[in-house]
Tab-separated table of C-alpha atoms in Angstrom:
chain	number	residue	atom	x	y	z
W	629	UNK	CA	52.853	65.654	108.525
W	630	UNK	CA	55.525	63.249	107.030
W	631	UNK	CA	55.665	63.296	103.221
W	632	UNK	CA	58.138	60.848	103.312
W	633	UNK	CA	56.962	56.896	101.844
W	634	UNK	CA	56.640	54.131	104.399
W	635	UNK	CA	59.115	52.075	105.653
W	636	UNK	CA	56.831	49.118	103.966
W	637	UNK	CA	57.369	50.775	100.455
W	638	UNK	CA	58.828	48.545	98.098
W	639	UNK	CA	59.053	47.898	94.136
W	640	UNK	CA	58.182	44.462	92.857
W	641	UNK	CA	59.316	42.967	89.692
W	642	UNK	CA	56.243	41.593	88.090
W	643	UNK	CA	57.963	39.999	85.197
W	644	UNK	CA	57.567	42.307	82.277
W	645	UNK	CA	60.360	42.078	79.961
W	646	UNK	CA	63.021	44.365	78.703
W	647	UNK	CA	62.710	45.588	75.058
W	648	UNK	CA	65.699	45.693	73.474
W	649	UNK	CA	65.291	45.687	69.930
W	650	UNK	CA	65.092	48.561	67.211
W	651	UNK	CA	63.128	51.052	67.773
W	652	UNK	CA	61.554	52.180	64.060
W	653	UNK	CA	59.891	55.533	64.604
W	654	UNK	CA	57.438	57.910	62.732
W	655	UNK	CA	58.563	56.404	59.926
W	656	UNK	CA	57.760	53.094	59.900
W	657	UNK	CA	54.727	53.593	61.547
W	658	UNK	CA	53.128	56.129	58.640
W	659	UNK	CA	54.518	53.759	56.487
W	660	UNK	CA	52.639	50.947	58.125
W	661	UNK	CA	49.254	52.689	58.720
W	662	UNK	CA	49.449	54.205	54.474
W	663	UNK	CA	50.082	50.043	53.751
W	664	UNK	CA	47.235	48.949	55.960
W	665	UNK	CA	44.617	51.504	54.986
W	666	UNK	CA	45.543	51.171	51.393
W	667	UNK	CA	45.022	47.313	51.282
W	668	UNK	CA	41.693	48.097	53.661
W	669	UNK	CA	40.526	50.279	50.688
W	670	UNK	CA	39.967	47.195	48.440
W	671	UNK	CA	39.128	44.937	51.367
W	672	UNK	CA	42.527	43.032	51.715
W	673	UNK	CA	43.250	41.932	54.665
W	674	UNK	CA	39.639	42.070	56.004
W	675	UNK	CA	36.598	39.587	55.688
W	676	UNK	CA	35.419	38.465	52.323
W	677	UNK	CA	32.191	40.653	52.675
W	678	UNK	CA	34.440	43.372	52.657
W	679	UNK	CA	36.055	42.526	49.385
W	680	UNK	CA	32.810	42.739	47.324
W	681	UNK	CA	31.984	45.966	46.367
W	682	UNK	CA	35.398	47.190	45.686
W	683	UNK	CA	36.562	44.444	43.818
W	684	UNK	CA	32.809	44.456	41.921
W	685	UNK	CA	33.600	48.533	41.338
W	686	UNK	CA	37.609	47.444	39.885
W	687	UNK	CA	35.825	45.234	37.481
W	688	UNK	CA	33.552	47.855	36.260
W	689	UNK	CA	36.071	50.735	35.637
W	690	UNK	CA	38.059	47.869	34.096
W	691	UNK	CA	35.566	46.179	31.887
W	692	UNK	CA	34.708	48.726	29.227
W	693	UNK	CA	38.481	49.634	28.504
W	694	UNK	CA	38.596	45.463	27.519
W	695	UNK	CA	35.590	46.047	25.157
W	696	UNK	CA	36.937	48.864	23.865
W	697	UNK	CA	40.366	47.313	23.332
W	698	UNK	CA	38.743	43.874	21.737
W	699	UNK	CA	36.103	46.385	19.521
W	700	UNK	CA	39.414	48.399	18.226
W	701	UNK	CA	41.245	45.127	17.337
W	702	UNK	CA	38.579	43.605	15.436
W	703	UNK	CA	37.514	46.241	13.508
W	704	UNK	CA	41.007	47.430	12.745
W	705	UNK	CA	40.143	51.362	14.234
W	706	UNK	CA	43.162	53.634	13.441
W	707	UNK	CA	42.429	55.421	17.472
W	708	UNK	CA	40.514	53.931	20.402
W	709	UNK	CA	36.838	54.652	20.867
W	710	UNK	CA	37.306	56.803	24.085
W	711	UNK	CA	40.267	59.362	24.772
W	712	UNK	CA	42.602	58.513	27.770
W	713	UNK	CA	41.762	61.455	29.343
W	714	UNK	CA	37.912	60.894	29.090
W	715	UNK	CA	37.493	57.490	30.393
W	716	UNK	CA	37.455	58.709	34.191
W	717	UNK	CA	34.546	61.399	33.218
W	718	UNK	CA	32.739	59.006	31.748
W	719	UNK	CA	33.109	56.580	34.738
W	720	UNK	CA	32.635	58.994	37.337
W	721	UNK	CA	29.679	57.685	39.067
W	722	UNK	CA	31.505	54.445	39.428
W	723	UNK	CA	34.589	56.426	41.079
W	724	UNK	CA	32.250	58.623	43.251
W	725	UNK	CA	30.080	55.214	44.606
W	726	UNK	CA	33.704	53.813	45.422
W	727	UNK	CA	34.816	56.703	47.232
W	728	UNK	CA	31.635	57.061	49.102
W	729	UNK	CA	32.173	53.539	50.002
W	730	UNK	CA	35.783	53.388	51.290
W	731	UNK	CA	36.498	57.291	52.613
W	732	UNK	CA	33.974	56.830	55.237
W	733	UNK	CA	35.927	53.523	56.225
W	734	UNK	CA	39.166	54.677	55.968
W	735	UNK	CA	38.283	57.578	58.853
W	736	UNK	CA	34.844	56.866	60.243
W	737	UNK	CA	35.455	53.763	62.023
W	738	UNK	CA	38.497	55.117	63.851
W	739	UNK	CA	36.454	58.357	64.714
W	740	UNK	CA	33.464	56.356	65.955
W	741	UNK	CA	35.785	53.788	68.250
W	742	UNK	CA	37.448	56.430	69.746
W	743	UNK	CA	41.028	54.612	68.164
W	744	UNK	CA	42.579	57.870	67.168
W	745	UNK	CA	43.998	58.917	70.787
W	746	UNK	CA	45.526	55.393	70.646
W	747	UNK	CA	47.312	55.729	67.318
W	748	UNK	CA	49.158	59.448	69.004
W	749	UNK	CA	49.901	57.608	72.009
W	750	UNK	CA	52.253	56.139	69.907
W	751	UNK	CA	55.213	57.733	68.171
W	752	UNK	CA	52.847	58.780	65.292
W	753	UNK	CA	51.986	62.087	65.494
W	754	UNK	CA	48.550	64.164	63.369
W	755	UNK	CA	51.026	65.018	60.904
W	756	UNK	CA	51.930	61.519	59.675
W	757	UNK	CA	47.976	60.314	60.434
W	758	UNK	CA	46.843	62.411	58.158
W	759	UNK	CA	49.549	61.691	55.583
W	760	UNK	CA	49.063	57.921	55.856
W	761	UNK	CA	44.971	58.133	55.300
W	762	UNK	CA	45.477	60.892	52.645
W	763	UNK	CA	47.541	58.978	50.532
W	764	UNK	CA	46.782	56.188	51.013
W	765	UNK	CA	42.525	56.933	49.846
W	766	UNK	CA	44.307	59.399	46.354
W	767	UNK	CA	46.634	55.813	46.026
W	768	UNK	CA	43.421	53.597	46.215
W	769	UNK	CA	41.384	56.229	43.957
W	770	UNK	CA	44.296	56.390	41.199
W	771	UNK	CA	44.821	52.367	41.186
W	772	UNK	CA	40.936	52.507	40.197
W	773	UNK	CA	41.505	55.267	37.647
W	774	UNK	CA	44.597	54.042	36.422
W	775	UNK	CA	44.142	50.620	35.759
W	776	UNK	CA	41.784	50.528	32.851
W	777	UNK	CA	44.213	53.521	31.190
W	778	UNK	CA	47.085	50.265	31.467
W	779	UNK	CA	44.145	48.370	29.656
W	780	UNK	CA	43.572	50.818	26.622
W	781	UNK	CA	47.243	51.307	26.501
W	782	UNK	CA	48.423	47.976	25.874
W	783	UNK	CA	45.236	47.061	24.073
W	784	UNK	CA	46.534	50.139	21.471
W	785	UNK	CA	49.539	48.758	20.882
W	786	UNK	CA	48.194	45.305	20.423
W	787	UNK	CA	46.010	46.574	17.711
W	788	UNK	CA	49.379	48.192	16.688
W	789	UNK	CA	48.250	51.563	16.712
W	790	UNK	CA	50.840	54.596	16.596
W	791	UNK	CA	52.991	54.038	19.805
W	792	UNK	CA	54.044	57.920	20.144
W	793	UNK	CA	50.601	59.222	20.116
W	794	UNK	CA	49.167	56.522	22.551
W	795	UNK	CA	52.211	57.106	24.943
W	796	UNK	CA	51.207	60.801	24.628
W	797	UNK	CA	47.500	60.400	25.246
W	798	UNK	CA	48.481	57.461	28.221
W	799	UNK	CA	50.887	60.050	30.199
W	800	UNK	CA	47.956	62.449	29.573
W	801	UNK	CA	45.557	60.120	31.187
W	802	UNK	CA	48.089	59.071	33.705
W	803	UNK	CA	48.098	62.966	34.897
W	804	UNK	CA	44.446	63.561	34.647
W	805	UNK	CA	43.311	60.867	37.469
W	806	UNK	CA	46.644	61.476	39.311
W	807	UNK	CA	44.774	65.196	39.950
W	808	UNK	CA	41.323	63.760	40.549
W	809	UNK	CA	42.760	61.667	42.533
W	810	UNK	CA	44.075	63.719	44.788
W	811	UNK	CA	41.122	65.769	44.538
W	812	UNK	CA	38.535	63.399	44.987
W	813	UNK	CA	40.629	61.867	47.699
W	814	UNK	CA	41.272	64.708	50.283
W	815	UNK	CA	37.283	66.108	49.382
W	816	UNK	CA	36.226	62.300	50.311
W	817	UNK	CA	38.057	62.519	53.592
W	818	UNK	CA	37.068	65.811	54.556
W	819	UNK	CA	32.953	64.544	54.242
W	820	UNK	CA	33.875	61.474	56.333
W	821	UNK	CA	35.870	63.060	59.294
W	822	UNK	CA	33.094	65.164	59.781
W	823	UNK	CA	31.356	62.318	61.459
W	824	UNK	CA	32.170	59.302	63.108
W	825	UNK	CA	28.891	57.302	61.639
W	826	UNK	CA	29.573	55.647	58.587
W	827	UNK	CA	25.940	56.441	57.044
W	828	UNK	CA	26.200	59.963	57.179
W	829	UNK	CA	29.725	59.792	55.572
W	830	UNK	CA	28.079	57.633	52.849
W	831	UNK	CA	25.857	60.664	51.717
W	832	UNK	CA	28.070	63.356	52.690
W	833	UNK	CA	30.091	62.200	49.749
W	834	UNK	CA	27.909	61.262	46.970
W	835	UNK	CA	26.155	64.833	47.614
W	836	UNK	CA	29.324	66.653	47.487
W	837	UNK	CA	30.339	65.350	44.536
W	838	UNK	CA	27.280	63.847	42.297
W	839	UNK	CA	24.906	66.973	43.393
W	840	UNK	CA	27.281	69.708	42.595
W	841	UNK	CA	28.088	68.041	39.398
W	842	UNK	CA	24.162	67.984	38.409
W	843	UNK	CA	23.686	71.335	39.529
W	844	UNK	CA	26.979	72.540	37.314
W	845	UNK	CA	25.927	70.475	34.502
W	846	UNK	CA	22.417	71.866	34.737
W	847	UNK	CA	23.152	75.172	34.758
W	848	UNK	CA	25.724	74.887	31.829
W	849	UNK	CA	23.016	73.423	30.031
W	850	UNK	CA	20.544	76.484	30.710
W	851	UNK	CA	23.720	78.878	29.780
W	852	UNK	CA	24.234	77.077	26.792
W	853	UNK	CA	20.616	77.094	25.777
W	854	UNK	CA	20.701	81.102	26.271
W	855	UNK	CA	23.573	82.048	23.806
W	856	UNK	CA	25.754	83.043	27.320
W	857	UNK	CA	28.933	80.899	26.170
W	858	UNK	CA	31.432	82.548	28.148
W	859	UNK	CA	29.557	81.110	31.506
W	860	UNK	CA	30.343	77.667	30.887
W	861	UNK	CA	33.446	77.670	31.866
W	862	UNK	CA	33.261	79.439	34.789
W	863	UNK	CA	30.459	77.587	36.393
W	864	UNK	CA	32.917	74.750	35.587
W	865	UNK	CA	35.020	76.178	39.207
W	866	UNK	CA	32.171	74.791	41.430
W	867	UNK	CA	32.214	71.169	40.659
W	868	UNK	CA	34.912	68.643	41.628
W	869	UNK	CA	34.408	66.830	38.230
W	870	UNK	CA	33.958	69.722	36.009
W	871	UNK	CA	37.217	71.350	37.554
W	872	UNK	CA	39.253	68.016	36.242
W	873	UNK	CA	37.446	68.257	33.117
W	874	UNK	CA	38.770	71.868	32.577
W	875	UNK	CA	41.878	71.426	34.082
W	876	UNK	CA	42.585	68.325	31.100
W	877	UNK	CA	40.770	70.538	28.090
W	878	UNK	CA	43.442	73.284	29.202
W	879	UNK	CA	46.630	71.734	29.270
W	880	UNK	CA	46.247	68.201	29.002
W	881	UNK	CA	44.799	68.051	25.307
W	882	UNK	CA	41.642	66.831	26.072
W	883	UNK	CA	38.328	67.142	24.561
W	884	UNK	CA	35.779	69.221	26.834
W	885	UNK	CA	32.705	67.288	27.895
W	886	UNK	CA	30.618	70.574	28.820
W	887	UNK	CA	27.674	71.817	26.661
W	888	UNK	CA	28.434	73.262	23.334
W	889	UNK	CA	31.579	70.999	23.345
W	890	UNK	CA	35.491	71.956	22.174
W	891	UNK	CA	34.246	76.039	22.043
W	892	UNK	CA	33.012	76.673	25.072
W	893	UNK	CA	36.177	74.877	27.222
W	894	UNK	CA	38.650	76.388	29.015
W	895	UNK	CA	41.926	77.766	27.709
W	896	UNK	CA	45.366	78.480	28.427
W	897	UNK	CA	44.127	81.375	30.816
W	898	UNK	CA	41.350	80.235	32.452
W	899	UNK	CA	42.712	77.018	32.631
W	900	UNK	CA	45.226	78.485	35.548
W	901	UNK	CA	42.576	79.558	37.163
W	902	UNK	CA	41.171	75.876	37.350
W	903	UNK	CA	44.296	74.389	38.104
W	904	UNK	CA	44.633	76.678	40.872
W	905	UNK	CA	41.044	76.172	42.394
W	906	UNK	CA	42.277	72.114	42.331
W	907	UNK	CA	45.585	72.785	44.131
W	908	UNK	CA	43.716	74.818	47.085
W	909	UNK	CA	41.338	72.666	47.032
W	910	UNK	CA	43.955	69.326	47.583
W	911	UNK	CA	46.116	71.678	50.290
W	912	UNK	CA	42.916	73.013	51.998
W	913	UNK	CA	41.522	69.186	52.136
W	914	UNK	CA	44.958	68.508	53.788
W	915	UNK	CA	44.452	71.497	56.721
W	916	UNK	CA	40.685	70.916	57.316
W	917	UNK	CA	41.868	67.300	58.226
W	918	UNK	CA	44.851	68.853	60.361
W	919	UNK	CA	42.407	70.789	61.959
W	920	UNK	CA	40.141	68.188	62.459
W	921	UNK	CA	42.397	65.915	63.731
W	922	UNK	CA	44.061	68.421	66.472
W	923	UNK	CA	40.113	67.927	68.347
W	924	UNK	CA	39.513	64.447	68.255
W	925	UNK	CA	43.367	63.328	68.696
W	926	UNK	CA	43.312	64.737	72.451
């Protein structure tokens, strides 16, 4: 039999049109999908419903550093009423409701409309994926932490407090919620790849990081109560929160917020041993998504 084509064979020109522009690569396109998922995480860009909560949840990190800063002018205070480095530990809960809110749809929605095949169709490849929706959930997560550490900052010099030791305390800060950040922001994505429905996401990450946090805190608390001192700080390893806390007490001058209070915190030593726990944790956050990414990409 024949394998040749039929004499009646012929190509049609159906009018699609030549491109002959640029062609911007990778590049531009990781760029585009870190700008797009970064304004997505505070609602830009979307409907107005989609604005609320993460405007409402800016407001509230925001709005006690502007007390603070009006109660320090007033009253004349030679040092702010909170430590740069403590306002985020404080506000956790806030930053852990916002995360639970916007990891899931960063991740979930692509997941659950089957969009991901459709972005490596493209010139994008995992790589530059995961890059763009890492970065751009630690940027999100840092603008939140960050801002209200602008707030106190200015605020201090307003009230014309020493400028070298708030600079010092500010870059402090500045460092501390660059790591949770990070931290917060791969662990967030990791609990809202897992599944493509947004609900589960949702708890995923408030039990992840507000359960392990009780359960840390609670059993600091019963170590404390018992004279056992030296267990504090390593029970401080197995909580997202607790791990920045240590990680600041150690290096960054901070004040330790666990039971028992400046003691029992982490030094020098042990405090390598958190930071090193938080930098596996961010580059293992980065390969579970990798990982994750190399099933449902196909």
């Amino acid at each position: 039999m024949s394998s040749q084509a039929p004499e009646t064979t012929q190509i049609h020109n159906i009018g699609y049109r030549n491109y002959d522009g640029p062609r911007l690569g990778r590049a531009y396109a990781r760029r585009s999908l870190f700008s797009q998922s970064l304004r997505g995480a505070y609602g830009l860009g979307r409907s107005a419903k989609s604005k609320v909560l993460p405007m409402i949840l800016f407001a509230v990190m925001c709005v006690p550093a502007l007390i603070m800063v009006a109660v320090t002018v007033v009253t004349k205070a030679n040092k702010l009423p909170l430590d740069y480095t403590g306002y985020a530990i404080y506000l956790q809960l806030v930053i852990c409701i916002y995360l639970a809110a916007q990891a899931p749809q960063s991740v979930s929605r692509d997941l659950r409309f089957r969009t991901v095949p459709l972005y490596f169709s493209r010139p994008i490849e995992r790589m530059d994926y995961v890059l763009a929706k890492f970065g751009a959930m630690a940027s999100a997560l840092f603008v939140l932490t960050a801002a209200p550490l602008v707030i106190l900052f200015v605020g201090a010099l307003l009230a014309k407090l020493d400028f070298a030791d708030q600079a010092k305390g500010f870059g402090q800060g500045l460092v501390s919620v660059m790591l949770l950040s990070l931290l917060f922001g791969g662990i967030g994505l990791v609990m809202a790849a897992l599944t493509p429905r947004r609900g589960f996401g949702v708890a995923a990450v408030i039990a992840t990081l507000v359960i392990s946090f009780g359960a840390v805190s609670t059993l600091q608390g019963i170590a404390y109560g018992t004279d056992n001192g030296d267990a504090i700080k390593w029970m401080g390893l197995f909580s997202p929160i607790t791990l920045i806390d240590g990680v600041q007490t150690a290096f960054l001058g901070a004040t330790t917020n666990f039971p028992g209070g400046e003691g029992v915190g982490p030094g020098a030593g042990v405090g390598v041993v958190y930071l090193l726990v938080v930098l596996a944790l961010i580059a293992g956050s980065y390969g579970v998504l990798m990982r994750r990414y190399r099933k449902v990409g196909l």
